[in-house]
CSV table of C-alpha atoms and ligand atoms in Angstrom, one decimal:
chain,number,residue,atom,x,y,z
A,1,MET,CA,-20.9,14.4,19.3
A,2,THR,CA,-20.1,11.8,22.0
A,3,THR,CA,-21.4,9.0,19.8
A,4,ILE,CA,-19.3,9.8,16.8
A,5,LEU,CA,-16.2,10.1,19.0
A,6,ARG,CA,-16.7,6.9,21.0
A,7,ARG,CA,-13.6,4.8,21.2
A,8,LEU,CA,-12.9,1.1,20.9
A,9,PRO,CA,-11.3,-0.3,24.0
A,10,PRO,CA,-7.8,-1.5,23.1
A,11,SER,CA,-8.6,-5.0,24.4
A,12,GLU,CA,-11.2,-5.3,21.8
A,13,ALA,CA,-9.1,-4.2,18.9
A,14,THR,CA,-9.1,-7.7,17.4
A,15,GLY,CA,-12.8,-8.1,17.6
A,16,LEU,CA,-13.1,-9.9,20.9
A,17,ARG,CA,-16.7,-9.0,21.2
A,18,THR,CA,-17.6,-10.8,18.0
A,19,GLY,CA,-16.8,-14.4,18.6
A,20,ALA,CA,-15.0,-17.0,16.6
A,21,ARG,CA,-17.2,-16.8,13.5
A,22,HIS,CA,-15.6,-13.5,12.8
A,23,SER,CA,-12.0,-14.4,13.5
A,24,LEU,CA,-9.1,-15.4,11.3
A,25,ALA,CA,-6.7,-18.3,11.9
A,26,GLU,CA,-3.0,-17.7,12.6
A,27,LEU,CA,-0.9,-18.7,9.7
A,28,TYR,CA,2.0,-16.4,9.0
A,29,ARG,CA,5.5,-16.8,10.3
A,30,PRO,CA,7.9,-13.9,10.3
A,31,ARG,CA,9.6,-14.7,7.0
A,32,ASP,CA,6.2,-14.9,5.4
A,33,LEU,CA,5.6,-11.3,6.3
A,34,VAL,CA,8.8,-10.3,4.6
A,35,VAL,CA,7.6,-12.0,1.4
A,36,LEU,CA,4.2,-10.4,1.8
A,37,GLY,CA,5.9,-7.0,2.2
A,38,LEU,CA,8.2,-7.5,-0.8
A,39,GLY,CA,5.3,-8.9,-2.7
A,40,VAL,CA,3.2,-5.8,-2.4
A,41,MET,CA,6.0,-3.1,-2.5
A,42,ILE,CA,8.1,-4.1,-5.4
A,43,GLY,CA,6.1,-3.3,-8.5
A,44,ALA,CA,5.3,-0.4,-10.8
A,45,GLY,CA,7.3,1.9,-8.6
A,46,ILE,CA,10.6,0.5,-9.5
A,47,PHE,CA,9.8,-1.0,-12.9
A,48,SER,CA,8.3,2.2,-14.4
A,49,ILE,CA,7.9,5.2,-12.1
A,50,ALA,CA,11.6,5.4,-11.2
A,51,GLY,CA,12.6,5.7,-14.9
A,52,GLN,CA,9.8,8.2,-15.7
A,53,GLN,CA,10.9,10.4,-12.8
A,54,ALA,CA,14.5,10.3,-13.8
A,55,ALA,CA,13.7,11.2,-17.4
A,56,THR,CA,11.3,14.0,-16.7
A,57,THR,CA,11.7,15.4,-13.2
A,58,ALA,CA,14.9,14.5,-11.4
A,59,GLY,CA,17.7,13.3,-13.7
A,60,PRO,CA,20.3,11.2,-11.9
A,61,GLY,CA,19.2,13.0,-8.8
A,62,VAL,CA,16.4,10.4,-8.7
A,63,LEU,CA,18.8,8.5,-6.4
A,64,LEU,CA,18.3,11.3,-3.8
A,65,SER,CA,14.5,11.2,-4.4
A,66,PHE,CA,14.6,7.5,-3.6
A,67,MET,CA,16.5,8.2,-0.4
A,68,ILE,CA,14.1,11.0,0.6
A,69,ALA,CA,11.0,8.9,0.0
A,70,GLY,CA,12.7,5.9,1.7
A,71,ILE,CA,13.4,7.9,4.8
A,72,ALA,CA,9.9,9.2,5.0
A,73,SER,CA,8.6,5.7,4.5
A,74,LEU,CA,10.9,4.3,7.2
A,75,LEU,CA,9.6,6.8,9.7
A,76,ALA,CA,6.0,5.9,8.9
A,77,CYS,CA,6.9,2.3,9.0
A,78,LEU,CA,8.3,2.6,12.5
A,79,CYS,CA,5.0,4.2,13.6
A,80,TYR,CA,3.0,1.4,12.1
A,81,ALA,CA,5.3,-1.1,13.7
A,82,GLU,CA,4.6,0.3,17.2
A,83,LEU,CA,0.9,0.5,16.8
A,84,SER,CA,0.5,-2.9,15.3
A,85,SER,CA,2.7,-4.4,18.0
A,86,THR,CA,0.2,-3.0,20.6
A,87,MET,CA,-2.9,-3.8,18.6
A,88,PRO,CA,-2.3,-6.7,16.2
A,89,THR,CA,-5.5,-6.4,14.2
A,90,SER,CA,-6.4,-6.9,10.6
A,91,GLY,CA,-7.9,-3.4,10.5
A,92,SER,CA,-4.5,-1.7,10.7
A,93,ALA,CA,-4.7,2.1,10.6
A,94,TYR,CA,-8.5,1.9,10.8
A,95,THR,CA,-8.5,0.1,14.1
A,96,PHE,CA,-5.6,2.0,15.5
A,97,THR,CA,-7.6,5.2,14.9
A,98,TYR,CA,-10.7,3.7,16.4
A,99,VAL,CA,-8.9,3.1,19.6
A,100,ILE,CA,-7.0,6.3,19.7
A,101,PHE,CA,-9.1,9.0,18.1
A,102,GLY,CA,-12.7,7.6,18.1
A,103,GLU,CA,-15.2,6.2,15.7
A,104,VAL,CA,-15.7,8.9,13.1
A,105,TRP,CA,-12.0,9.3,12.6
A,106,ALA,CA,-11.7,5.6,12.3
A,107,TRP,CA,-14.3,5.6,9.6
A,108,VAL,CA,-12.5,8.4,7.8
A,109,ILE,CA,-9.3,6.4,7.8
A,110,GLY,CA,-11.1,3.2,6.9
A,111,TRP,CA,-12.7,5.0,4.0
A,112,ALA,CA,-9.3,6.3,2.8
A,113,LEU,CA,-7.9,2.8,3.1
A,114,ILE,CA,-10.7,1.4,1.0
A,115,LEU,CA,-9.9,4.0,-1.7
A,116,GLU,CA,-6.2,3.3,-1.5
A,117,LEU,CA,-6.3,-0.5,-1.7
A,118,GLN,CA,-9.3,-1.0,-4.0
A,119,LEU,CA,-8.1,1.6,-6.4
A,120,ALA,CA,-4.5,0.3,-6.2
A,121,ALA,CA,-5.7,-3.2,-7.1
A,122,ALA,CA,-7.4,-1.8,-10.2
A,123,VAL,CA,-4.6,0.5,-11.2
A,124,VAL,CA,-1.9,-2.2,-10.9
A,125,ALA,CA,-4.1,-4.7,-12.7
A,126,ARG,CA,-4.4,-2.2,-15.6
A,127,ALA,CA,-0.7,-1.6,-15.6
A,128,TRP,CA,-0.2,-5.3,-15.5
A,129,GLY,CA,-2.3,-5.7,-18.6
A,130,GLY,CA,-0.3,-3.2,-20.5
A,131,LEU,CA,3.0,-4.8,-19.4
A,132,THR,CA,1.9,-8.3,-20.4
A,133,VAL,CA,0.8,-7.2,-23.8
A,134,THR,CA,4.2,-5.4,-24.3
A,135,ALA,CA,6.0,-8.5,-23.0
A,136,ILE,CA,4.2,-10.7,-25.6
A,137,SER,CA,5.0,-8.3,-28.4
A,138,ASN,CA,8.6,-8.1,-27.4
A,139,PHE,CA,8.8,-11.8,-28.3
A,140,GLY,CA,7.8,-10.7,-31.8
A,141,ILE,CA,4.3,-12.1,-31.5
A,142,LYS,CA,1.7,-9.9,-33.2
A,143,LEU,CA,-1.6,-9.8,-31.3
A,144,PRO,CA,-4.7,-9.1,-33.2
A,145,GLY,CA,-6.9,-6.6,-31.4
A,146,GLU,CA,-4.5,-5.6,-28.7
A,147,ALA,CA,-6.9,-3.5,-26.7
A,148,LEU,CA,-9.4,-6.4,-26.4
A,149,VAL,CA,-6.7,-8.8,-25.5
A,150,GLU,CA,-5.5,-6.5,-22.8
A,151,ASP,CA,-9.0,-6.1,-21.4
A,152,LEU,CA,-9.4,-9.9,-21.3
A,153,LEU,CA,-6.1,-10.3,-19.6
A,154,VAL,CA,-7.0,-7.8,-16.9
A,155,PHE,CA,-10.3,-9.6,-16.4
A,156,GLY,CA,-8.5,-12.9,-16.2
A,157,ILE,CA,-5.9,-12.0,-13.7
A,158,LEU,CA,-8.4,-10.3,-11.4
A,159,VAL,CA,-10.7,-13.4,-11.5
A,160,LEU,CA,-7.7,-15.7,-10.9
A,161,LEU,CA,-6.3,-13.7,-8.0
A,162,THR,CA,-9.6,-13.1,-6.3
A,163,GLY,CA,-10.2,-16.9,-6.5
A,164,ILE,CA,-6.9,-17.6,-4.9
A,165,VAL,CA,-7.5,-15.2,-2.1
A,166,ALA,CA,-11.0,-16.7,-1.5
A,167,LEU,CA,-9.7,-20.2,-1.5
A,168,GLY,CA,-7.5,-19.6,1.5
A,169,ALA,CA,-4.4,-17.9,2.6
A,170,ARG,CA,-2.3,-21.0,2.3
A,171,VAL,CA,-2.8,-21.4,-1.5
A,172,GLY,CA,-2.1,-17.7,-1.9
A,173,LEU,CA,1.0,-17.8,0.3
A,174,ARG,CA,2.6,-20.6,-1.7
A,175,ALA,CA,2.0,-18.9,-5.0
A,176,LEU,CA,3.3,-15.7,-3.4
A,177,TRP,CA,6.6,-17.3,-2.3
A,178,ILE,CA,7.3,-18.6,-5.8
A,179,MET,CA,6.4,-15.4,-7.6
A,180,VAL,CA,8.3,-13.1,-5.2
A,181,SER,CA,11.4,-15.3,-5.6
A,182,ALA,CA,11.2,-15.1,-9.3
A,183,LYS,CA,10.8,-11.3,-9.3
A,184,LEU,CA,13.8,-10.9,-7.0
A,185,LEU,CA,15.8,-13.0,-9.4
A,186,ALA,CA,14.9,-10.8,-12.3
A,187,ILE,CA,15.8,-7.7,-10.3
A,188,GLY,CA,19.0,-9.3,-9.2
A,189,ALA,CA,19.8,-9.8,-12.9
A,190,VAL,CA,19.2,-6.1,-13.6
A,191,ILE,CA,21.7,-5.2,-10.9
A,192,VAL,CA,24.3,-7.8,-11.7
A,193,VAL,CA,24.2,-7.3,-15.5
A,194,GLY,CA,23.9,-3.5,-15.2
A,195,LEU,CA,26.6,-2.8,-12.7
A,196,PRO,CA,29.6,-3.3,-15.0
A,197,HIS,CA,28.0,-0.9,-17.6
A,198,ILE,CA,27.9,2.0,-15.2
A,199,ASP,CA,29.7,5.0,-16.6
A,200,VAL,CA,30.5,7.7,-14.0
A,201,ALA,CA,30.1,10.4,-16.8
A,202,ASN,CA,26.3,9.7,-16.7
A,203,PHE,CA,26.1,11.1,-13.2
A,204,GLY,CA,27.9,14.2,-14.5
A,205,ASP,CA,25.0,16.6,-14.1
A,206,PHE,CA,23.9,15.1,-10.8
A,207,LEU,CA,21.9,18.2,-10.1
A,208,VAL,CA,20.5,19.0,-13.5
A,209,PRO,CA,19.9,22.8,-13.7
A,210,PRO,CA,16.3,23.6,-12.9
A,211,LYS,CA,13.9,24.3,-15.8
A,212,THR,CA,10.6,26.2,-15.4
A,213,LEU,CA,7.9,24.3,-17.1
A,214,PRO,CA,5.4,26.1,-19.4
A,215,SER,CA,2.5,24.2,-17.9
A,216,SER,CA,0.4,25.8,-15.1
A,217,PRO,CA,1.0,24.8,-11.5
A,218,ALA,CA,-0.6,21.5,-10.7
A,219,THR,CA,0.5,20.5,-7.2
A,220,VAL,CA,-0.6,22.2,-4.1
A,221,LEU,CA,3.0,23.3,-3.5
A,222,GLU,CA,3.4,24.7,-7.0
A,223,VAL,CA,0.2,26.7,-6.5
A,224,PHE,CA,1.9,28.3,-3.5
A,225,VAL,CA,5.2,28.8,-5.3
A,226,GLY,CA,3.4,30.1,-8.4
A,227,GLU,CA,5.2,28.0,-11.1
A,228,SER,CA,6.1,24.4,-12.0
A,229,GLN,CA,9.7,23.4,-12.2
A,230,ALA,CA,11.5,20.2,-13.2
A,231,PHE,CA,15.0,19.2,-12.2
A,232,GLY,CA,17.2,20.9,-9.6
A,233,TRP,CA,16.3,20.5,-6.0
A,234,PHE,CA,12.7,21.2,-6.6
A,235,GLY,CA,12.6,18.3,-9.1
A,236,ILE,CA,14.3,16.0,-6.7
A,237,PHE,CA,11.7,16.6,-4.0
A,238,ALA,CA,8.8,16.5,-6.4
A,239,ALA,CA,10.0,13.2,-7.7
A,240,ALA,CA,10.3,11.9,-4.2
A,241,SER,CA,6.5,12.3,-3.8
A,242,ALA,CA,5.9,10.3,-7.0
A,243,ILE,CA,8.4,7.7,-5.9
A,244,ALA,CA,6.6,7.3,-2.5
A,245,PHE,CA,4.3,5.1,-4.6
A,246,ALA,CA,7.1,2.5,-4.8
A,247,TYR,CA,7.4,2.3,-1.1
A,248,ILE,CA,3.7,2.0,-0.1
A,249,GLY,CA,2.8,-1.5,0.8
A,250,PHE,CA,4.6,-2.0,4.1
A,251,ASP,CA,1.4,-0.7,5.6
A,252,VAL,CA,-0.4,-3.6,4.0
A,253,VAL,CA,1.7,-6.0,6.1
A,254,ALA,CA,0.0,-4.6,9.2
A,255,THR,CA,-3.3,-6.0,8.0
A,256,SER,CA,-1.9,-9.5,8.4
A,257,ALA,CA,-1.2,-9.1,12.1
A,258,GLU,CA,-4.3,-11.0,13.3
A,259,GLU,CA,-3.1,-14.0,11.3
A,260,THR,CA,0.5,-13.9,12.4
A,261,VAL,CA,2.0,-16.1,15.0
A,262,ASN,CA,3.4,-14.0,17.9
A,263,ALA,CA,2.4,-10.8,16.1
A,264,PRO,CA,3.6,-8.2,18.6
A,265,ARG,CA,7.1,-9.1,17.8
A,266,ALA,CA,6.8,-10.6,14.3
A,267,VAL,CA,4.8,-7.9,12.6
A,268,PRO,CA,7.2,-5.0,13.4
A,269,ARG,CA,10.2,-7.1,12.3
A,270,GLY,CA,8.5,-8.3,9.1
A,271,MET,CA,7.5,-4.8,8.2
A,272,ILE,CA,10.8,-3.1,8.9
A,273,ARG,CA,12.8,-5.8,7.3
A,274,SER,CA,10.8,-5.9,4.1
A,275,LEU,CA,11.0,-2.1,3.8
A,276,VAL,CA,14.8,-2.0,4.4
A,277,ILE,CA,15.3,-4.8,1.8
A,278,ALA,CA,13.1,-3.0,-0.7
A,279,THR,CA,15.0,0.3,-0.1
A,280,VAL,CA,18.3,-1.3,-0.8
A,281,ILE,CA,17.0,-3.0,-4.0
A,282,TYR,CA,15.4,0.3,-5.2
A,283,LEU,CA,18.6,2.3,-4.7
A,284,ALA,CA,20.6,-0.4,-6.5
A,285,VAL,CA,18.3,-0.5,-9.5
A,286,ALA,CA,18.1,3.3,-9.7
A,287,LEU,CA,21.8,3.5,-9.5
A,288,VAL,CA,22.3,1.0,-12.3
A,289,MET,CA,19.6,2.7,-14.4
A,290,VAL,CA,20.9,6.2,-14.3
A,291,GLY,CA,24.5,5.0,-14.3
A,292,MET,CA,24.2,3.0,-17.5
A,293,VAL,CA,22.8,5.7,-19.8
A,294,SER,CA,22.3,9.4,-19.7
A,295,PHE,CA,18.9,10.2,-18.2
A,296,THR,CA,17.9,11.9,-21.5
A,297,LYS,CA,18.0,8.5,-23.2
A,298,ILE,CA,15.6,6.8,-20.8
A,299,SER,CA,12.2,6.2,-22.3
A,300,VAL,CA,9.2,7.2,-20.3
A,301,ASP,CA,7.1,4.1,-21.3
A,302,THR,CA,9.6,1.3,-20.8
A,303,PRO,CA,12.4,2.9,-18.8
A,304,LEU,CA,14.4,-0.1,-17.6
A,305,SER,CA,14.2,-2.0,-20.9
A,306,SER,CA,15.2,1.1,-22.8
A,307,ALA,CA,18.3,1.6,-20.7
A,308,PHE,CA,19.4,-2.0,-21.5
A,309,ARG,CA,18.6,-1.5,-25.2
A,310,VAL,CA,20.9,1.5,-25.3
A,311,ILE,CA,23.8,-0.4,-24.0
A,312,GLY,CA,23.0,-3.2,-26.4
A,313,VAL,CA,22.0,-6.0,-23.9
A,314,ASP,CA,18.7,-6.7,-25.6
A,315,TRP,CA,18.0,-10.1,-24.0
A,316,MET,CA,17.6,-8.3,-20.6
A,317,VAL,CA,14.3,-6.9,-22.0
A,318,HIS,CA,12.7,-10.3,-21.6
A,319,VAL,CA,14.1,-10.7,-18.1
A,320,ILE,CA,12.7,-7.3,-17.1
A,321,ASP,CA,9.3,-8.1,-18.8
A,322,ALA,CA,9.1,-11.4,-16.8
A,323,GLY,CA,10.1,-9.7,-13.6
A,324,ALA,CA,7.6,-6.9,-14.1
A,325,VAL,CA,4.7,-9.1,-15.0
A,326,LEU,CA,5.3,-11.4,-12.0
A,327,GLY,CA,6.1,-8.5,-9.8
A,328,LEU,CA,2.8,-6.7,-10.5
A,329,THR,CA,0.9,-10.0,-10.1
A,330,THR,CA,2.0,-10.3,-6.5
A,331,VAL,CA,1.3,-6.6,-5.8
A,332,ILE,CA,-2.3,-7.2,-6.9
A,333,LEU,CA,-2.6,-10.4,-4.9
A,334,VAL,CA,-1.4,-8.9,-1.6
A,335,LEU,CA,-3.5,-5.7,-2.2
A,336,ILE,CA,-6.6,-7.9,-2.5
A,337,VAL,CA,-5.7,-9.7,0.7
A,338,GLY,CA,-5.1,-6.4,2.5
A,339,GLN,CA,-8.3,-4.9,1.3
A,340,THR,CA,-10.3,-8.0,2.4
A,341,ARG,CA,-8.8,-7.7,5.9
A,342,VAL,CA,-9.6,-4.0,6.2
A,343,LEU,CA,-13.2,-4.4,5.0
A,344,PHE,CA,-13.6,-7.4,7.2
A,345,SER,CA,-12.6,-5.4,10.3
A,346,ILE,CA,-14.9,-2.6,9.5
A,347,ALA,CA,-17.8,-5.0,9.0
A,348,ARG,CA,-16.9,-6.8,12.2
A,349,ASP,CA,-17.3,-3.5,14.0
A,350,GLY,CA,-20.7,-3.0,12.4
A,351,LEU,CA,-19.9,0.1,10.5
A,352,ILE,CA,-20.7,-1.6,7.2
A,353,PRO,CA,-23.2,-4.6,7.1
A,354,ARG,CA,-21.9,-7.3,9.5
A,355,GLY,CA,-22.7,-10.1,7.1
A,356,LEU,CA,-19.6,-9.1,5.2
A,357,ALA,CA,-17.4,-10.1,8.1
A,358,SER,CA,-18.4,-13.7,8.2
A,359,VAL,CA,-15.6,-16.2,7.7
A,360,SER,CA,-16.3,-19.2,5.5
A,361,ARG,CA,-16.2,-22.4,7.5
A,362,ARG,CA,-14.8,-24.3,4.6
A,363,TYR,CA,-12.0,-22.0,3.5
A,364,HIS,CA,-11.4,-20.0,6.7
A,365,THR,CA,-11.4,-16.8,4.7
A,366,PRO,CA,-13.8,-13.9,4.6
A,367,THR,CA,-15.2,-15.1,1.3
A,368,ARG,CA,-18.1,-12.7,0.8
A,369,VAL,CA,-16.0,-9.6,1.2
A,370,THR,CA,-13.3,-11.1,-1.1
A,371,LEU,CA,-15.8,-11.7,-3.9
A,372,LEU,CA,-17.1,-8.2,-3.5
A,373,ILE,CA,-13.7,-6.7,-3.7
A,374,GLY,CA,-12.8,-8.8,-6.8
A,375,PHE,CA,-16.0,-7.7,-8.5
A,376,VAL,CA,-15.4,-4.0,-7.8
A,377,ALA,CA,-11.7,-4.2,-8.9
A,378,ILE,CA,-12.8,-5.7,-12.2
A,379,MET,CA,-15.4,-3.0,-12.8
A,380,LEU,CA,-12.9,-0.2,-12.0
A,381,ALA,CA,-10.1,-1.7,-14.1
A,382,GLU,CA,-12.4,-2.3,-17.1
A,383,PHE,CA,-14.6,0.8,-17.2
A,384,VAL,CA,-12.7,3.6,-15.5
A,385,PRO,CA,-9.4,5.2,-16.7
A,386,VAL,CA,-7.8,4.2,-13.5
A,387,LEU,CA,-4.2,4.8,-14.6
A,388,MET,CA,-4.9,8.5,-14.3
A,389,LEU,CA,-6.1,8.1,-10.7
A,390,GLN,CA,-2.8,6.7,-9.4
A,391,GLU,CA,-2.2,9.7,-7.1
A,392,LEU,CA,-5.4,9.0,-5.3
A,393,VAL,CA,-3.8,5.8,-4.1
A,394,VAL,CA,-0.9,7.7,-2.7
A,395,ILE,CA,-3.0,10.4,-1.0
A,396,GLY,CA,-5.2,7.6,0.6
A,397,ALA,CA,-2.1,5.9,2.0
A,398,LEU,CA,-0.4,9.2,3.2
A,399,PHE,CA,-3.6,10.3,4.9
A,400,ALA,CA,-3.5,7.1,7.0
A,401,PHE,CA,0.3,7.5,7.6
A,402,ALA,CA,-0.4,10.9,9.1
A,403,PHE,CA,-3.0,9.5,11.6
A,404,VAL,CA,-0.7,6.7,12.5
A,405,ALA,CA,2.2,9.0,13.3
A,406,ALA,CA,0.0,11.3,15.4
A,407,GLY,CA,-1.5,8.2,17.0
A,408,VAL,CA,1.8,7.0,18.3
A,409,ILE,CA,2.3,10.3,20.1
A,410,VAL,CA,-1.2,10.4,21.6
A,411,MET,CA,-1.2,6.7,22.5
A,412,ARG,CA,2.1,7.1,24.5
A,413,ARG,CA,0.5,9.8,26.6
A,414,ARG,CA,-2.9,8.4,27.0
A,415,MET,CA,-2.2,4.7,27.4
A,416,PRO,CA,1.5,4.4,28.5
A,417,TYR,CA,0.7,1.2,30.3
A,418,LEU,CA,-0.2,-0.8,27.2
A,419,GLU,CA,2.3,-3.5,26.3
A,420,ARG,CA,4.3,-2.6,23.2
A,421,GLY,CA,6.2,-5.3,21.3
A,422,PHE,CA,8.1,-2.5,19.5
A,423,GLN,CA,8.7,1.1,20.3
A,424,VAL,CA,9.6,3.9,17.9
A,425,PRO,CA,12.9,5.2,19.1
A,426,LEU,CA,13.2,8.9,20.2
A,427,SER,CA,9.5,9.3,20.5
A,428,PRO,CA,7.9,11.9,20.1
A,429,LEU,CA,10.6,13.2,17.9
A,430,LEU,CA,10.5,10.5,15.2
A,431,PRO,CA,6.7,10.3,15.0
A,432,ALA,CA,6.6,14.1,14.7
A,433,LEU,CA,9.1,14.0,11.9
A,434,SER,CA,7.1,11.3,10.2
A,435,LEU,CA,4.0,13.5,10.4
A,436,VAL,CA,6.0,16.4,8.8
A,437,ALA,CA,7.5,14.2,6.1
A,438,THR,CA,4.1,12.8,5.3
A,439,LEU,CA,2.5,16.2,5.0
A,440,TRP,CA,5.3,17.4,2.9
A,441,LEU,CA,4.7,14.5,0.4
A,442,MET,CA,1.0,15.3,0.5
A,443,VAL,CA,1.5,19.0,-0.6
A,444,ASN,CA,3.5,17.7,-3.6
A,445,LEU,CA,0.4,16.0,-4.9
A,446,ARG,CA,-1.8,17.6,-7.5
A,447,VAL,CA,-4.7,19.9,-6.6
A,448,MET,CA,-7.0,17.7,-8.6
A,449,THR,CA,-6.0,14.7,-6.5
A,450,TRP,CA,-7.0,16.6,-3.4
A,451,ALA,CA,-10.3,17.6,-4.9
A,452,TRP,CA,-11.2,14.0,-5.8
A,453,PHE,CA,-10.1,12.8,-2.4
A,454,ALA,CA,-12.2,15.5,-0.6
A,455,LEU,CA,-15.2,14.4,-2.7
A,456,TRP,CA,-14.7,10.7,-1.8
A,457,MET,CA,-14.3,11.6,1.9
A,458,ALA,CA,-17.5,13.7,1.9
A,459,PHE,CA,-19.4,10.8,0.4
A,460,GLY,CA,-17.9,8.6,3.1
A,461,LEU,CA,-19.0,10.8,5.9
A,462,LEU,CA,-22.5,10.7,4.5
A,463,VAL,CA,-22.4,6.9,4.5
A,464,TYR,CA,-21.3,6.9,8.1
A,465,LEU,CA,-24.0,9.3,9.3
A,466,LEU,CA,-26.7,7.4,7.5
A,467,TYR,CA,-25.5,3.8,8.4
A,468,GLY,CA,-22.4,3.3,10.5
A,469,ARG,CA,-23.3,5.5,13.4
A,470,ARG,CA,-26.4,3.6,14.2
A,471,HIS,CA,-25.2,0.1,13.3
A,472,SER,CA,-21.9,0.3,15.1
A,473,LEU,CA,-21.3,-2.5,17.6
A,474,LEU,CA,-20.5,0.2,20.1
A,475,ALA,CA,-24.0,1.6,19.8
A,476,ARG,CA,-25.3,-1.6,21.3
A,477,PRO,CA,-25.4,-2.4,25.0
A,478,ARG,CA,-22.5,-4.7,25.9
A,479,PRO,CA,-23.4,-8.4,26.0
A,480,ARG,CA,-21.5,-9.7,29.1
A,481,SER,CA,-21.1,-13.3,28.0
A,482,ASN,CA,-19.2,-12.3,24.8
A,483,LEU,CA,-16.4,-10.7,26.7
A,484,ASP,CA,-14.6,-14.0,27.3
A,485,PRO,CA,-11.2,-13.3,25.7
A,486,ALA,CA,-10.7,-17.0,24.7
A,487,ARG,CA,-13.5,-16.7,22.2
A,488,GLY,CA,-12.0,-14.1,20.0
A,489,ARG,CA,-9.0,-15.9,18.5
A,490,HIS,CA,-8.5,-19.5,17.5
A,491,ARG,CA,-5.5,-21.3,16.3
A,492,ARG,CA,-5.4,-23.8,13.6
B,1,LIG,N1,-0.7,-0.1,-0.5
B,1,LIG,C1,-0.7,0.2,-1.7
B,1,LIG,N2,-1.6,1.0,-2.2
B,1,LIG,N3,0.2,-0.3,-2.5
B,1,LIG,C2,0.3,-0.1,-3.9
B,1,LIG,C3,1.6,-0.7,-4.1
B,1,LIG,C4,2.4,-0.2,-5.2
B,1,LIG,C5,3.7,-0.8,-5.2
B,1,LIG,N4,4.6,-0.2,-4.2
B,1,LIG,C6,4.3,-0.6,-6.6
B,1,LIG,O1,5.4,0.0,-6.7
B,1,LIG,O2,3.8,-1.0,-7.5
């Protein structure tokens, strides 16, 4: 029992024991973090899920769903901000948990993060493929063998993005700045062109009367209530859980802490700023969408485009297509980066083979782990119906959010002396609220999602018991010479 609960000393959170061969160079400035955050957050959530939820579950009340999910995310974000300001490590929630709750919990969180990020990369790549094919056909170009073209496109984008990540953060960063700017322009156009077309009458039934659905209960909450409902307050809250997908991503910013200049101050700021900007953008887009047309006219497949078609501004379809294709590209890019950083940290601690944590001398990136992640993403996207597994991404993220919120409370009591670049205001109230909000979002996920997640976690525990427990760096006697703090980080 003592071995599996052994804790990483906070001073070693950034891998001080492992030497320079396993450390990353500092590269990001505060504004890069905002771009990173917007890069990974703004994607399928606003381009498609928002409209789907308005049409099927929340009506114009989707605006409230966005606010609810936004508040829950902001609470979680504050907790992430505090912990990453104390432990600026690329392991994010995994490393925080290692320091606060001990090894086996860290592994559990690491395993959940692997699921979240790896699956998300594949899910978003698949969605990207679909969008790109639609964008091409919207230009009136008829593709022969659409399914095959889509498969090839998905393969191509994953190879390209994995290559960019492997070649070095600088290449990726430049590409990211350009693409994020372009997607913000497209979204700006949606808001500016859409605003004058808002008709207050479309908000008429802001609270659409609730409807009991004939389908059997699917979410954990519905099983408790005994039926499924759409619209009304129930629908608004249910939609908020689906919309949480749009906000996740600020947590990925935390994985860049080890590569950020002056991380204890810059990371919290970057994370909070990008989330606030994303929230404002989301609310504006949602407002325009449900304000332009009645929610009953929004199509589930191409919600934003359909709204502009209804009001007769057809050229906006191409702008939205371009924004969505670029938007999802940056989501995949940053997800791959985040996943490499998490796996790199786990490998550095010895819980998976340490060879995966070696940093290429030439490119200064963890190349091996990057190629592995790219390969797995391609396999998943090509051979598994990943679009149906979207909720698993959300449960993985929320699971980590819960531990991070609890971690803030525990850490304040147990290590009050640690330096904190950022502190959650009103602790322990806000972290406790974050925990409650996260659990609430989690019970709104499907029972099936929970079952798959449990299976994945059980498998993970097995891996830990058979491998990680024995190979953990903490299982070895401490080599004195490696404790020189100057060896851990290097600047470039
Ligand atoms: N950390 C994650 N799993 N992020 C997935 C990001 C999804 C992104 N928020 C979107 O709307 O497309």
